[in-house]
Tab-separated table of C-alpha atoms in Angstrom:
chain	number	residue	atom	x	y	z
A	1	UNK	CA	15.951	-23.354	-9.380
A	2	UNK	CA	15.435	-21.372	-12.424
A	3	UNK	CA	15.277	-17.525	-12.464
A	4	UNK	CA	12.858	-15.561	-14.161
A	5	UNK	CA	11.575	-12.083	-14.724
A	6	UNK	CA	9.011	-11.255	-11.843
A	7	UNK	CA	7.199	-7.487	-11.791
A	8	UNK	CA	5.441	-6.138	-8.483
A	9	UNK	CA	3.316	-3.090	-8.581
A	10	UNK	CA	2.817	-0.188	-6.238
A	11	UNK	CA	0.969	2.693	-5.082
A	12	UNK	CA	3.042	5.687	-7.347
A	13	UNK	CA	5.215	7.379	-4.570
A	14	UNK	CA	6.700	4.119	-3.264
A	15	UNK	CA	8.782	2.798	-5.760
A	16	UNK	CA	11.703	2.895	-3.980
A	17	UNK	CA	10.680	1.464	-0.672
A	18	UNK	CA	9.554	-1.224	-2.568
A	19	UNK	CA	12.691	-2.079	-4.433
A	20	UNK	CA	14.619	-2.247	-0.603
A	21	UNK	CA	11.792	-4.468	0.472
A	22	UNK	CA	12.603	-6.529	-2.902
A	23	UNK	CA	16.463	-6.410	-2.158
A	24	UNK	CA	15.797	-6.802	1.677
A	25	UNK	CA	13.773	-10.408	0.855
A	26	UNK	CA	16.532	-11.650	-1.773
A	27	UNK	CA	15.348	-10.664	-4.611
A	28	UNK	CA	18.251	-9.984	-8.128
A	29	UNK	CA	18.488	-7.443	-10.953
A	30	UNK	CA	15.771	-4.976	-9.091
A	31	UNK	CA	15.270	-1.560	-10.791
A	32	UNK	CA	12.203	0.651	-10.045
A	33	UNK	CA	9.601	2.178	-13.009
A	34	UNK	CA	6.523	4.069	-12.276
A	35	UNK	CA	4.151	2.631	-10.414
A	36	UNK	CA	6.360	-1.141	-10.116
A	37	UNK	CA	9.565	-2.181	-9.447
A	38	UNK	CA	11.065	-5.028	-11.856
A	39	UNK	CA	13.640	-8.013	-9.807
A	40	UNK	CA	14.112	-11.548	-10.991
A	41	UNK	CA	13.804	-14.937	-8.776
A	42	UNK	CA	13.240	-18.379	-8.528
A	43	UNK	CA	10.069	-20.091	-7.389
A	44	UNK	CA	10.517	-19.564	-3.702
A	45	UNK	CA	11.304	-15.492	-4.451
A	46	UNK	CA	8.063	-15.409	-5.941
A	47	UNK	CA	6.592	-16.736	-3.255
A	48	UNK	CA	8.658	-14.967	-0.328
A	49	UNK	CA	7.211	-11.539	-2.375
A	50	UNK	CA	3.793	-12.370	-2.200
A	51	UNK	CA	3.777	-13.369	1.705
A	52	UNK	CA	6.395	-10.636	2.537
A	53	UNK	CA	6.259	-7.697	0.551
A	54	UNK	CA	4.365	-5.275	2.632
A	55	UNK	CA	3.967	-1.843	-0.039
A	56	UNK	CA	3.654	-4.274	-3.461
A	57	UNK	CA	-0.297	-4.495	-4.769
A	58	UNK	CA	0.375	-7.154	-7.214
A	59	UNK	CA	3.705	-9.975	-8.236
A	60	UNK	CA	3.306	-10.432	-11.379
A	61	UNK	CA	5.126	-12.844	-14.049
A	62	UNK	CA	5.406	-11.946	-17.221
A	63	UNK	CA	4.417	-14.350	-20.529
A	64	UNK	CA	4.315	-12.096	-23.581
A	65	UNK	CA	4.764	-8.377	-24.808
A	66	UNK	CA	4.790	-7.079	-27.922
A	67	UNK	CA	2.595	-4.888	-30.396
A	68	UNK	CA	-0.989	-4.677	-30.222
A	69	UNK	CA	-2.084	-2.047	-32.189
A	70	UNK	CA	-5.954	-3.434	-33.207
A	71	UNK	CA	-8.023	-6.304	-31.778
A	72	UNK	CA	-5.683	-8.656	-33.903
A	73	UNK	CA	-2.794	-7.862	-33.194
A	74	UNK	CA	-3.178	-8.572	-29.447
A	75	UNK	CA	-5.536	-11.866	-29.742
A	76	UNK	CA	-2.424	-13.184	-32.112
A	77	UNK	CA	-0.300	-12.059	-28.759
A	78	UNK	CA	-2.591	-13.914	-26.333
A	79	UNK	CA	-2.506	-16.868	-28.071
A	80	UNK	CA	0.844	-17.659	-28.055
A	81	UNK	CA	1.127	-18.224	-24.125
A	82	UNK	CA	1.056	-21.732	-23.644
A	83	UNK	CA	-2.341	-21.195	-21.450
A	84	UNK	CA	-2.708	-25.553	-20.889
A	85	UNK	CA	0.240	-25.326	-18.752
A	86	UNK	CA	-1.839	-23.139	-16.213
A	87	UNK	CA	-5.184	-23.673	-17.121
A	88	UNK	CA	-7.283	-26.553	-17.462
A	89	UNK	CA	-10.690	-26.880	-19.392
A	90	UNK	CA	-12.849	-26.818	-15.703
A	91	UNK	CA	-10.764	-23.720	-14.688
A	92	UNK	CA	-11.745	-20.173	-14.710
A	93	UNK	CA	-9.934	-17.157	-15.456
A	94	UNK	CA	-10.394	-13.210	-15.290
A	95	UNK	CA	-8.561	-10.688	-16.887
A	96	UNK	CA	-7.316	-7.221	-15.139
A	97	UNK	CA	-6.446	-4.514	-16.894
A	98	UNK	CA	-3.655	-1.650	-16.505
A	99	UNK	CA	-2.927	1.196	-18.797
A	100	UNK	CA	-4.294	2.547	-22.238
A	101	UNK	CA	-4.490	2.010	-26.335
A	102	UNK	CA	-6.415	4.239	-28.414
A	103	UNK	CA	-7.119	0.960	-30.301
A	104	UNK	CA	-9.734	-0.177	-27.464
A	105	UNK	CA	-12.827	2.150	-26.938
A	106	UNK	CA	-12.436	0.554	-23.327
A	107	UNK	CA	-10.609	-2.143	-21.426
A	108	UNK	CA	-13.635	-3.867	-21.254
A	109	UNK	CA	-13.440	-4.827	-25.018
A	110	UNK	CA	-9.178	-5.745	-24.780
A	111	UNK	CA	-10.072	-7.802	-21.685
A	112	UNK	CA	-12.824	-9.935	-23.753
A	113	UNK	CA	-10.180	-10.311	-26.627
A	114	UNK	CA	-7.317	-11.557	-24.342
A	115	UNK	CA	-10.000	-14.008	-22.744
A	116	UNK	CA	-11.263	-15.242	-26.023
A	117	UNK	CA	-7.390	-16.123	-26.954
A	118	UNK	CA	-7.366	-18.112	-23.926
A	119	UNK	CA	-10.103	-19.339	-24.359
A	120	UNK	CA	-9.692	-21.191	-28.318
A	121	UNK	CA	-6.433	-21.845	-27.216
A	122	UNK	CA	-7.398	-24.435	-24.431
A	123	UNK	CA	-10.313	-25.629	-26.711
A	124	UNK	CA	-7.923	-25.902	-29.558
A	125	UNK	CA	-5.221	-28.110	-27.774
A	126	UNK	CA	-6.428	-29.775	-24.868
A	127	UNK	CA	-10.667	-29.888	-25.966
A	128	UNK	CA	-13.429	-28.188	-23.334
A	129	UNK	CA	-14.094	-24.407	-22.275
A	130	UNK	CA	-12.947	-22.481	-19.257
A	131	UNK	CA	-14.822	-20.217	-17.604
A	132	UNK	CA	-14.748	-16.683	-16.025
A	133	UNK	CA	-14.568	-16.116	-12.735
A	134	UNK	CA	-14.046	-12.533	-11.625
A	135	UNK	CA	-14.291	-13.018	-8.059
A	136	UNK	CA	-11.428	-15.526	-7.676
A	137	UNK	CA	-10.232	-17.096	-10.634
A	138	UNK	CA	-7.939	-20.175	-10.880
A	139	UNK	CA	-5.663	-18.237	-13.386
A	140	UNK	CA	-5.821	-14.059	-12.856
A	141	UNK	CA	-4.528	-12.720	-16.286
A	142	UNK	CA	-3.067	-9.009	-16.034
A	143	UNK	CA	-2.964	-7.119	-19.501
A	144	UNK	CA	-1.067	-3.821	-19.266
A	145	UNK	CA	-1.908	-1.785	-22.437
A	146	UNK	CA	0.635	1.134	-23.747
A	147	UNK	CA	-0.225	2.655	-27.145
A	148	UNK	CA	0.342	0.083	-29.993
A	149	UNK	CA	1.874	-2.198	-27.587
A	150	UNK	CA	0.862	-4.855	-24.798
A	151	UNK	CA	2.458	-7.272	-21.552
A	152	UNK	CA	0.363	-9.787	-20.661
A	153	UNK	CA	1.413	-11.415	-17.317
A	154	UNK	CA	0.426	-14.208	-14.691
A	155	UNK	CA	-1.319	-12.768	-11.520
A	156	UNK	CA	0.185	-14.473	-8.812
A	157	UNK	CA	-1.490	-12.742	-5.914
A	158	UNK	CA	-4.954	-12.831	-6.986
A	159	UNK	CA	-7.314	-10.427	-4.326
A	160	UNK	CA	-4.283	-7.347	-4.282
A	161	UNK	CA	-1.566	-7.559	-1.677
A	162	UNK	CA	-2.944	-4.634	0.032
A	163	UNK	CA	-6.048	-6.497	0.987
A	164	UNK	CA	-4.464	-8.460	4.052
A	165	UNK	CA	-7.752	-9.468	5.645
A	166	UNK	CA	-7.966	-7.906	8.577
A	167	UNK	CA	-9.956	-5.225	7.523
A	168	UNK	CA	-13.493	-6.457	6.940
A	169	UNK	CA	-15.269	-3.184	8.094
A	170	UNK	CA	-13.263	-0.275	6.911
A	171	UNK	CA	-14.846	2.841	8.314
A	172	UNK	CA	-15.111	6.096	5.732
A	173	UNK	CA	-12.249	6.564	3.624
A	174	UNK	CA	-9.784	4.191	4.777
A	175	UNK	CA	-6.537	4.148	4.139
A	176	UNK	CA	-4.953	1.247	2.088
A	177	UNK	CA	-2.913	-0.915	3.902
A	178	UNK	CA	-0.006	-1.125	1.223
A	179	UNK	CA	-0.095	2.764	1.329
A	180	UNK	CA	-0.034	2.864	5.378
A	181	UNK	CA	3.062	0.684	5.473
A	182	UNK	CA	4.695	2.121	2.595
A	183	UNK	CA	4.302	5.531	4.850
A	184	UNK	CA	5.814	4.182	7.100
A	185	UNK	CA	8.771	3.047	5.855
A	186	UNK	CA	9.194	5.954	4.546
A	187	UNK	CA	9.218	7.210	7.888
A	188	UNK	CA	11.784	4.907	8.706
A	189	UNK	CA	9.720	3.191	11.376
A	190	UNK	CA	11.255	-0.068	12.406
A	191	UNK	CA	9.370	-0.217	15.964
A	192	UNK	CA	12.267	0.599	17.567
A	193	UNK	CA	10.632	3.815	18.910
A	194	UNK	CA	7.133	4.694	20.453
A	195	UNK	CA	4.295	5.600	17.441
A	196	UNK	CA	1.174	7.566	18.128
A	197	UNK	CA	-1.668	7.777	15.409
A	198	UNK	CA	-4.216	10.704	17.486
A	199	UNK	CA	-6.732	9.879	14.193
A	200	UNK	CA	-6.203	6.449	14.310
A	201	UNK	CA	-9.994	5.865	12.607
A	202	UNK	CA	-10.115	1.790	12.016
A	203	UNK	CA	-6.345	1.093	13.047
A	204	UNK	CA	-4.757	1.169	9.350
A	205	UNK	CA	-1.527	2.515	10.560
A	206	UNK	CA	-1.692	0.812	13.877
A	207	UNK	CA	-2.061	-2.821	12.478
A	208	UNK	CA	0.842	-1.906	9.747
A	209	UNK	CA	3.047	-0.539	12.589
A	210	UNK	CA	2.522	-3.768	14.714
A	211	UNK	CA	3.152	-6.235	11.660
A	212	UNK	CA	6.449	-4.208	11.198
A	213	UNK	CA	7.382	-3.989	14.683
A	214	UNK	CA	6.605	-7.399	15.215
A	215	UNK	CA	8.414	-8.506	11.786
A	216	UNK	CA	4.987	-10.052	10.814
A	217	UNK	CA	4.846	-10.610	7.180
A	218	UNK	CA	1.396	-9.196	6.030
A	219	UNK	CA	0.615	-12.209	3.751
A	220	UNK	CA	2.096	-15.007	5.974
A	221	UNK	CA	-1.935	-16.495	6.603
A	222	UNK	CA	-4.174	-15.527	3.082
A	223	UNK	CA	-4.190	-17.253	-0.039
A	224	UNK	CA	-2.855	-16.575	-3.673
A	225	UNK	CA	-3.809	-17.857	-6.678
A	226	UNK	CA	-0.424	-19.489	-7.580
A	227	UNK	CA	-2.008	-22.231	-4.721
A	228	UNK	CA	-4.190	-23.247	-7.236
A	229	UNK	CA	-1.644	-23.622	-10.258
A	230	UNK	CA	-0.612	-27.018	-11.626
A	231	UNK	CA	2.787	-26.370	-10.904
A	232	UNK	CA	2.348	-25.046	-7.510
A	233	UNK	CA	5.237	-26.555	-4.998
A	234	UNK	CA	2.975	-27.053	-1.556
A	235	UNK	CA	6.753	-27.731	-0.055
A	236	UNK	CA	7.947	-24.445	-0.942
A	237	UNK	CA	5.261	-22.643	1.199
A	238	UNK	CA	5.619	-24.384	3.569
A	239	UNK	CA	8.998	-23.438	3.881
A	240	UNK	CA	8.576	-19.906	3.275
A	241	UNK	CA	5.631	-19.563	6.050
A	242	UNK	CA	8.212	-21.223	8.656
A	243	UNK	CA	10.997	-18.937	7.451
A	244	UNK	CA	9.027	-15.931	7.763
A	245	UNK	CA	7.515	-17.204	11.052
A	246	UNK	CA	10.699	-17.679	12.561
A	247	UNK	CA	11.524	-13.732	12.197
A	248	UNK	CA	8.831	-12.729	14.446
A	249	UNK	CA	9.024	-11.010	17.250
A	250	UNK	CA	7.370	-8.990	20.489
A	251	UNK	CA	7.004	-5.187	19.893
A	252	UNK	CA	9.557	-3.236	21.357
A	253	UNK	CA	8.023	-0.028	22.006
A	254	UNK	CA	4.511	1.288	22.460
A	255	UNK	CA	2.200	1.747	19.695
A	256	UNK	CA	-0.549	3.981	20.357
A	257	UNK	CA	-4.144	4.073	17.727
A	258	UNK	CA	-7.147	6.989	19.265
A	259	UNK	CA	-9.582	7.969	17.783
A	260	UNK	CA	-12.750	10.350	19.084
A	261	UNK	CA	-14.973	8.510	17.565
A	262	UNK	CA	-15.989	4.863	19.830
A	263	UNK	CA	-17.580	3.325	16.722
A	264	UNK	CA	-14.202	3.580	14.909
A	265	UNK	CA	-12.861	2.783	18.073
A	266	UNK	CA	-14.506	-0.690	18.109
A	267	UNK	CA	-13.960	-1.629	14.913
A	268	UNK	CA	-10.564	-0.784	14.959
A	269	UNK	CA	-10.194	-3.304	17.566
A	270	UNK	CA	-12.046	-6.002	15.466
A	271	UNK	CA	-9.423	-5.088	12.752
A	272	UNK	CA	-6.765	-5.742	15.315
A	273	UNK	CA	-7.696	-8.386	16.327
A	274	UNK	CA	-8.212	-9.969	13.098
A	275	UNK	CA	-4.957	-8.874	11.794
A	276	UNK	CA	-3.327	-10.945	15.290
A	277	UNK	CA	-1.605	-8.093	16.340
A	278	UNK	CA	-4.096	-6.587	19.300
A	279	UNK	CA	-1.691	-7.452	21.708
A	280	UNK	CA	0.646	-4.539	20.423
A	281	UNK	CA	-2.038	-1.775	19.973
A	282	UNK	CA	-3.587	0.152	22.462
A	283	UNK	CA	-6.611	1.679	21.354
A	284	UNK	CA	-7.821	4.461	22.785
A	285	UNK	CA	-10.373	7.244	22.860
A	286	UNK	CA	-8.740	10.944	22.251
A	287	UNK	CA	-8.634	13.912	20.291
A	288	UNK	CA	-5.871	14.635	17.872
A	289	UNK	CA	-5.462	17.869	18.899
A	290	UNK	CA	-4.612	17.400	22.875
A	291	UNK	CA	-3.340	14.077	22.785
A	292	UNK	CA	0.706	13.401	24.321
A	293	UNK	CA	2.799	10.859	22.556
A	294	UNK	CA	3.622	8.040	24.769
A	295	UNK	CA	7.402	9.534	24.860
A	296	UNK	CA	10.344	11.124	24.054
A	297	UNK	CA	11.542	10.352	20.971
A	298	UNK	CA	7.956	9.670	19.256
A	299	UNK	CA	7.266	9.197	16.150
A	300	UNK	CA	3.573	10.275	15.486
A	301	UNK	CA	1.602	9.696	12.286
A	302	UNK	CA	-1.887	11.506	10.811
A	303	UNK	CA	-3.822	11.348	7.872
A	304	UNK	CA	-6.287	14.227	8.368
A	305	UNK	CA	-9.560	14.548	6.251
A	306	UNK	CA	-9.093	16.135	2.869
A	307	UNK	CA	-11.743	18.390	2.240
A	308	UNK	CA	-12.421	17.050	-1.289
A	309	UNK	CA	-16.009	17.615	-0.905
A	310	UNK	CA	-18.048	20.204	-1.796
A	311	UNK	CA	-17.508	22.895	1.284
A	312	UNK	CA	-15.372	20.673	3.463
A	313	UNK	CA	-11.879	22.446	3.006
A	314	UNK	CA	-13.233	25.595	4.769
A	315	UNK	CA	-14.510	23.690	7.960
A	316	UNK	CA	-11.474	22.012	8.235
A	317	UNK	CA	-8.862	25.208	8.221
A	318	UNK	CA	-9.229	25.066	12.130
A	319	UNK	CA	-8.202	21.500	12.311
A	320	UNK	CA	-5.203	21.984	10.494
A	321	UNK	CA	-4.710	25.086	12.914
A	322	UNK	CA	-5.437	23.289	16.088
A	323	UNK	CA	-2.925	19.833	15.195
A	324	UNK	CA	-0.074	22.672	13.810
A	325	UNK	CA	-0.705	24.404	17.342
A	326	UNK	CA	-0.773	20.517	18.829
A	327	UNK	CA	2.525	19.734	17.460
A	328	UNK	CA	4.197	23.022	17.954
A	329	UNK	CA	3.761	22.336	22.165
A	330	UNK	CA	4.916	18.574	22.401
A	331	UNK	CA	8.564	18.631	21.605
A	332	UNK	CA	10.635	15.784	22.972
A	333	UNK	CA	12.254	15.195	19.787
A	334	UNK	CA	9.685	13.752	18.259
A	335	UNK	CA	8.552	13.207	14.659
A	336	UNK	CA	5.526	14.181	13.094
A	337	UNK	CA	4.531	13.015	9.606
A	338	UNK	CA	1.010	14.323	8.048
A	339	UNK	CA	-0.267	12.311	4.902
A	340	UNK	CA	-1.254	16.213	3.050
A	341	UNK	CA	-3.965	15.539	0.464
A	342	UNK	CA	-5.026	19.546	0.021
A	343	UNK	CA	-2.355	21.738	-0.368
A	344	UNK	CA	-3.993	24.864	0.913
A	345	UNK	CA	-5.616	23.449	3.778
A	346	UNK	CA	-1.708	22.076	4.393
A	347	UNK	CA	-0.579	25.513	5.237
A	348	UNK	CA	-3.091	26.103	8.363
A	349	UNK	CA	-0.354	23.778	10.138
A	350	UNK	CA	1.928	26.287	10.731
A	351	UNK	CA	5.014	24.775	10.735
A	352	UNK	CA	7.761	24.389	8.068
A	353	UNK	CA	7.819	20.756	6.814
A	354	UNK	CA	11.534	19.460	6.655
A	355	UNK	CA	10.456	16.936	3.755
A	356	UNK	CA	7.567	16.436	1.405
A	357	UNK	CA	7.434	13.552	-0.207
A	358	UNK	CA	5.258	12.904	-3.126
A	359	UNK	CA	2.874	10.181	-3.100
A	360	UNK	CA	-0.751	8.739	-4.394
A	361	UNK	CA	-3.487	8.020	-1.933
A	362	UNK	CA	-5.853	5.924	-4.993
A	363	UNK	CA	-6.157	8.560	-7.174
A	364	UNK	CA	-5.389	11.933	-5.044
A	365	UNK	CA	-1.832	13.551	-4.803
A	366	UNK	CA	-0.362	14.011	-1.717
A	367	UNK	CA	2.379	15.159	0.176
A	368	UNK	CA	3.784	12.705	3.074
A	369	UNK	CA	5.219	15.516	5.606
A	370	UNK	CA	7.803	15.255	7.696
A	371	UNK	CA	8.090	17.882	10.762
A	372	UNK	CA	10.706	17.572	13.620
A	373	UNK	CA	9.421	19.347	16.746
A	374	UNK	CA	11.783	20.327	19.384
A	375	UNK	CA	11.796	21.244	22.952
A	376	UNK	CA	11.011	25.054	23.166
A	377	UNK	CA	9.768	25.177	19.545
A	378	UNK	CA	6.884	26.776	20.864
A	379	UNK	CA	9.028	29.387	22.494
A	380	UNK	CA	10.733	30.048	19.597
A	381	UNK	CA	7.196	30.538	17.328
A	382	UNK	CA	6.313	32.428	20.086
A	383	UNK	CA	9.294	34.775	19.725
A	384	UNK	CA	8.764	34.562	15.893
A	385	UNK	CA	5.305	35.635	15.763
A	386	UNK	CA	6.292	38.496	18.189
A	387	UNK	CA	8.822	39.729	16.222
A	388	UNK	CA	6.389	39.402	13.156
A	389	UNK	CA	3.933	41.948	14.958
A	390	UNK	CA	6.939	44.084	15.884
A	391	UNK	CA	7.720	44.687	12.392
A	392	UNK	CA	4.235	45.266	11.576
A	393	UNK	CA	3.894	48.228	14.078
A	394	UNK	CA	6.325	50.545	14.445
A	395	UNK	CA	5.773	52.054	17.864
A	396	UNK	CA	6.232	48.857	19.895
């Protein structure tokens, strides 16, 4: 089968866990950019990517680059994409766009030229009109725009990768499911050891934990637009779904989702069970900051609240305080990894992070943080913060 050029995109921070999930699943030639990792693949390696890539957004395969510098310029570059091959007159398209030119006031105006290319090309070699269709297009066009120049790809995914479908009712702020696993893995969670998540809200990480304990592929039962292509190999799907399937396994250690709240509570159940993985979740009322980990050896993920609002950060300095105090008592040689998205509210933990690793949650920076916590770690902060007052006052 022939090889070609295949592009998946990411959440910035994950590049790299990406490109092992690429290598991992077969795929050739894979180097990492900014925001997307590059590999080349047959048919089948497309599809294997967009059932089994769990941190990718978007597999995309790319039909034409080159300069595109005024309105010209790029409808010249659309319309050299043999379009009839994917898209018949009845069909619908949408474009997406990535990126900027100081050529388009917007990316609303590129997106109308690219579709108008389309657009006279079908009319132009194969008669009749199709239409748009931003809510799920036969054909989703992605045009990636970098000053005075232009890729246009296929969109073989369609609704993003990290939209899985289990998450019909997200509660406030929820955390996207391609970032949750990609946190994960970079946590080097494999299930083969007991994972708590004390603010588990509407069981993001708990459903992402389960599909990788389990060896679920996320995208094993959703649809893609490459199923309605003219090309599309039905056979091939098929074979990739029973592949995949045949991986699959029972969790081998506990994983643990709580949450204070019993609204979230429910619906993180709902999202469980919609995702199939309920069986592998317990879900459970609790607050963050008294909660155990279900044993030795834990590995315990949090995203905390922010603060990004207006007079948030300072109500939320004792939170930080009470999960650093929290952390410092459980020991066991566990793992604790907070998803930082304010620096300053950060320190009120009060523990040294052994890694930091930068990544994007939508459009805030954060810092993934790793802590190790010990047996008699509290002892020794203790001692520490004794000593601290020591030096402080001379006469003790």
């Amino acid at each position: 089968m022939r090889t070609r050029e295949l592009v998946a995109t990411c959440s910035r921070g994950l590049e790299d866990v990406l490109a092992d999930e690429i290598l991992d699943l077969g795929g050739m030639r894979v180097e990492a950019g900014r925001g997307m990792v590059r590999f080349h693949g047959d048919r089948q390696a497309m599809i294997r990517s967009c059932l089994g890539l769990r941190t990718a957004m978007r597999i995309l395969i790319p039909v034409t680059s080159g300069s595109a510098g005024d309105r010209e310029q790029l409808y010249r570059l659309a319309s050299r994409v043999a379009w009839e091959d994917y898209l018949t007159p009845g069909g619908t398209l949408a474009v997406n766009v990535a990126g900027r030119n100081s050529a388009f006031g917007n990316t609303v105006f590129a997106a109308q030229v690219v579709k108008d290319a389309v657009v006279d090309r079908i009319r132009e070699r194969i008669g009749g009109r199709p239409s748009v269709d931003l809510v799920k297009p036969h054909v989703p066009i992605h045009l990636h725009l970098q000053e005075g120049e232009a890729s246009i790809s296929l969109d073989a995914v369609g609704t993003p990768l990290s939209k899985r479908g289990y998450r019909p009712k997200g509660g406030p702020a929820p955390l996207n499911s391609a970032l949750a696993a990609g946190l994960l893995l970079l946590a080097e969670y494999d299930g083969e050891r007991p994972l708590l998540d004390p603010m588990g809200g509407t069981g993001t990480f708990g459903a992402e934990a389960a599909m990788i304990a389990t060896r679920m592929a996320p995208g094993l039962y959703r649809r893609f637009a490459f199923e309605r292509w003219p090309d599309h190999r039905q056979d091939l799907l098929v074979k990739v779904r029973r592949d995949l399937e045949a991986q699959q396994r029972p969790a081998p250690c506990p994983i643990i989702s709580a949450d204070h709240d019993p609204k979230a509570l429910k619906v993180a159940k709902q999202n469980l069970g919609a995702a199939g993985v309920n069986q592998w979740v317990d879900v459970v009322p609790g607050e963050a900051t008294t909660m155990d980990p279900p044993g030795e050896g834990s590995l315990i993920v949090i995203n905390p609240p922010y603060g990004k609002r207006l007079g948030e950060a300072g109500a939320l300095k004792g939170l930080y305080s009470a999960l650093g105090d929290r952390l410092k008592a459980i020991g066991g040689d566990s793992t604790a990894w907070i998803l930082a998205g304010n620096r300053e509210l950060s320190k009120n933990i009060g523990l040294k992070a052994a890694r930091r690793i930068p990544v994007f949650n939508g459009p805030i920076e954060c810092r993934w943080m790793r802590f190790d916590l010990y047996d008699g770690s509290r002892r020794v902060k203790r001692e520490e913060s004794d000593l601290a007052k020591s030096a402080k006052d001379p006469e003790e």
